[in-house]
Amino acid sequence: MKKTEPTSRKRVSLFRLAAIVVQITGLSVITVVLLSGLALIGVLGTLMESLGDSRTVQAWVYDAGWFHFGLGLLALNLLCGMMVRWHQRWNFTGSILVRAGILLVLLGAFMDNIAGFEGRVVLSKGEPPARRLVSEESILMVEHPPTGDVFSKPFTGERVLPWWPQKLSLPNTDTVLIIDRFTRNLLEVLSPEAGRLPFVAPALRGYLEQPDGKRGTAVWMPLGVPVDLKLGEEHFRSAYTLKIIPLPFGLELLKFEIPRVPGSEQPANFISLIRFCESNVNHDVEKQIRMNHPASYPGGWWRSALGLNIKFSQAGWDPANPTQTVLQAVYDPGWGLKWMGGLMVCAGVFVLLYFSPRWRKA
Amino acid sequence: MKRVLTIFAITVLTATALFGAEPQTREPADFSAGLKQLETLPMFSGGRIKPFYTFAEETLKTFTGKTSFRPEDSHRNWNAMEILVSIWLEPKRWQDEPLIRIPNRKLKKIIQLNPRYTFFSYEVLKEEPLLKRHWEGLETFYRTEPKLKYPLQRLREQARLAEGIMTGQAFRILPHEEEWQPVSEQLELTKPLKDSFQELRRAWVKNQPKPFAQAVSKLRAQLRQTSSTYPREADMSKEVFYLKLQPLNLAFVCTFIGWLLMLAVPKRISFLGAGWIVAGMGLQLGDIASRVLISGRPPVTNMYETVIWVAFGVVLLALIFSARYRTRSFLLSAAPMGMMLIWLAQSSVLDASIKPLLPILRDNIWLAFHVPTITLGYACFALAMGMGHVYLVRALWFQTAPERQTALEKHLFQILKLGLLFLVIGIVLGGIWANSAWGRFWGWDPKETWALITLLCYLLILHGWLSRWWSSYGLAFGAILGFLVVVVAWYGVNFILGTGLHSYGAGAGGWGFIIGYTLLETAFLWAARWTMLIRKTIESPAHHDCQP
């Protein structure tokens, strides 16, 4: 008995310490500071988007590690806030529901970030089924022809700043690839006069560097076009390209209709009839996709409810080619959590505003 | 002598020809009888059948931003009917007329127009490649010049419309299967119609009002017989009546009278003012209902429609709260807000025409829930902003009794709470719609981000007040400042920032409104703060000690 007493005390003091940490982390003031910070970031983000473009803002703000870290801190704060208020849950029902709702939304977003994907597929009538998506996420691929080594890494060109070049160590060699510039339109850079309007071509500029300081010639790498990089005897092939996501099934466009507003050429809708084909399934499935009415595959209500299928929605069309449709595909396993979270926030705000003792008293 | 007489005769004849003859004028005679009949002539335009009057007003507004215009060689303003009929019947006269308003200087530079001029003729614009129907580089142009997207879209719409009316293609008055046809194309098939149309043209060109009116009646009678499903005269008359009545203008007047009465009369007879405000609200409801009946869809598909919806919502909410809490302060605050929003809706920045919906807005149940809910939230915040003003004015400049101020503070809190609830539900409904349209719930689109910012701002305002971080003055200040955030989320993202996926509500312009409003509010808040500081100094014990 005497031996166990100090351990028990130690446990109690550890528990107290943990409780203090949870109480401090869950302080409302921290929630207010974090949410105010989020609002401020939103203001700056939209201003940046207005002055520049949405991809740059996504790269520097919403997809950046520091932003996700901030959201993680918010999740931690909300979790601790819930734990602190749990013993008075009948007084704090609304507040707990709102916190839990936001937590679920953040958790859903986290799951989407880890396991989800998003891409586009262009389908033309009469062509064989497409079995891959083109993601908006860009990658940098480097091949070393003598050894056959291929190195690939997610790379966002918008994050390259002229005064902050990015270094990429190439595996099995001392040579470093340095990316020092990015442009949204290579033609504007190469010939500012000629490249005013006709064509938008994002490109990276890179060169090789060896440990002794030797540098190769800087070469522009337009999106999707492989280029050769040389430095002395060393020779690499590099490509800045969009990530390709393979699909476990094929999509074939059977029919594409563009009903027009009567008396004008303005589209009233876009209707694609798609055949989903799988080699291990006996019969193919045909589904119609139109604006505001996406199609999910594989089917089944439980898969749709849990977000465990790919959702295809109408994303674009080519006015010059009316037999071609562009679909957006989203796989979001955090879908169900986001929904539940959204509904909980609504319910929580209602309870908080109209049933919480503190707000009612006010 | 004979020579002198000859010279005299030649001189007299020349002088008569030069000065004495009837001058060539572009002023039409009084064609009102014929034009009146033409007003309700059904025609097909913009994806629906509408009266000629609607078409004329919308077209002239698209060209000039106004419903009347003074041609270069005229001494008076021509109304939309006169101008459109004139273009229809004698288009060549209008090809060189600078009728199309292009305010954007950068766009003018790109299409090599003189930036000093604002109005340009169809003849000047028709060869511009940027305005061609199928210009392949358009999407690229929008990507490289995102700021010019909406000005260019507007200019393309103007150029396309100008082409349609100059070639006669836009005047589709002849029923023909699903799409109606312009009279010029189908007249070979129906000789009597062709004759009537030629009579009409002749009478207009020769400036003969009576034959013109007769030709209009004849043409209308013949057109009516071309199809068994020809629109009813009564339906067209209703729309013309709605447009001419301008219920929103009447609503503005009624609300103004009601507001003045409420300010002037004692509380026991303030129902007189409330009655006028209710009448104004009824007219607003009539306006919205008319738009729903004409367009056959919820009246929340563009900025104009959301503004009139919020104007209606502000007054409706004020009436409900007034009835609930038995106080005038809601209506006193709501009336100026309603008037300001009606005035904004009637300004040239917003397009009031009923246009066909974009694909994303069609076949979509969430449109009927998401936009009205979120804009009702904005209506609550607009009302709270008005109440914030009333609170500060009463507290600082009228020394109102503390108990009345406490009641007002409580009401302000109630309306902010309701706004917050509408906003949260509206955001989640927007997520549901985004999921069905774009396949994702949230994407940090500027409109979504600003809705979140608005929500967080109001949460902060209310939380700070509940936690005693600021007093009732802080709540009033917050209600006023918070509405500046609403203005950015609602109007600024679409019209000022001009980015994002919610481009169907977008447009250009309105900087003047935003800057003017922000400056006025800033001045008001500074004045309020200044008065508060002075009063604090006067009321402080130290100050009293210094008194002799």
XYZ file of C-alpha atoms in Angstrom, chain A residues 28 32 35-36 38-39 42-43 46-47 49-50 58 62 67 185 196-200 261-263 265-270 290-294 311 313-314 328 330 335 338-339 342 345-346 349-350 353-354 358-359 362, chain B residues 44 47 133-134 140-141 143-145 147 179 356-360 362-364 413 417-418 420-421 424-425 428 431-433 435-439 441 443-444 446 449-450 452-453 456 460 462-463 465-467 469 497 499:
106
model
C -12.529 30.276 -25.962
C -11.640 33.435 -31.194
C -11.142 31.915 -36.157
C -10.243 35.606 -36.509
C -8.898 32.262 -40.465
C -11.133 35.194 -41.448
C -9.643 34.483 -46.151
C -9.602 38.250 -46.765
C -9.459 36.523 -51.924
C -7.523 39.753 -52.474
C -6.989 35.780 -56.039
C -8.462 38.982 -57.373
C -4.366 27.600 -53.589
C -5.292 26.921 -48.913
C -2.665 26.623 -43.369
C 2.365 32.042 -69.923
C -0.104 38.883 -75.671
C -3.223 36.867 -76.238
C -3.041 33.692 -78.218
C -1.941 30.946 -75.885
C -1.453 30.234 -72.207
C -32.145 28.428 -75.078
C -34.788 28.801 -77.820
C -33.873 31.521 -80.275
C -27.007 29.861 -79.072
C -26.773 29.950 -75.290
C -26.584 26.420 -73.825
C -29.496 25.535 -71.585
C -27.884 22.354 -70.279
C -25.148 19.806 -70.977
C -26.216 16.785 -66.587
C -25.777 20.095 -64.808
C -26.624 19.782 -61.104
C -27.160 16.030 -61.557
C -23.853 14.179 -61.196
C -18.691 11.335 -58.452
C -20.178 16.016 -62.770
C -20.421 18.103 -65.922
C -14.985 16.433 -63.302
C -14.159 13.601 -57.321
C -17.901 13.289 -47.672
C -18.491 16.819 -43.869
C -22.260 16.392 -44.226
C -22.481 20.702 -41.567
C -23.166 23.091 -37.007
C -26.645 24.188 -38.148
C -26.083 27.252 -33.840
C -29.868 26.959 -33.504
C -28.865 30.950 -30.147
C -32.288 29.964 -28.872
C -26.380 32.189 -21.459
C -27.691 33.445 -24.806
C -28.812 37.883 -22.686
C -39.537 36.290 -79.201
C -35.442 32.782 -74.775
C -19.638 35.233 -82.409
C -17.198 32.309 -82.281
C -7.575 32.458 -73.351
C -8.306 36.173 -73.379
C -7.535 33.911 -68.542
C -4.920 36.507 -69.471
C -7.171 39.516 -68.799
C -10.431 41.962 -65.126
C -38.551 29.629 -82.471
C -32.524 33.021 -69.704
C -30.751 31.179 -66.922
C -27.311 29.676 -67.208
C -27.237 25.852 -67.141
C -26.005 25.757 -63.543
C -31.553 25.515 -64.192
C -33.214 22.330 -63.045
C -32.082 22.980 -59.554
C -29.319 41.170 -30.415
C -29.153 36.098 -33.855
C -31.736 35.399 -36.531
C -26.664 34.363 -37.990
C -29.014 31.385 -38.102
C -25.360 29.263 -41.272
C -28.261 27.374 -42.849
C -24.753 24.594 -45.552
C -22.561 23.316 -49.767
C -25.301 20.871 -50.790
C -25.759 22.696 -54.088
C -21.800 19.191 -54.118
C -24.408 18.460 -56.774
C -23.069 21.030 -59.254
C -19.308 20.752 -58.849
C -18.941 17.520 -56.913
C -18.814 20.628 -50.576
C -13.556 24.785 -52.292
C -12.409 28.144 -50.843
C -14.152 33.715 -52.919
C -14.745 32.258 -48.233
C -16.522 35.593 -47.735
C -17.481 32.202 -43.887
C -15.770 35.511 -43.051
C -17.127 34.560 -38.212
C -17.280 37.521 -32.933
C -22.148 38.569 -30.577
C -19.646 36.522 -28.607
C -20.912 41.325 -26.423
C -22.013 38.255 -24.441
C -18.567 37.948 -22.875
C -15.648 42.385 -24.114
C -13.185 41.324 -56.974
C -13.342 36.187 -59.426
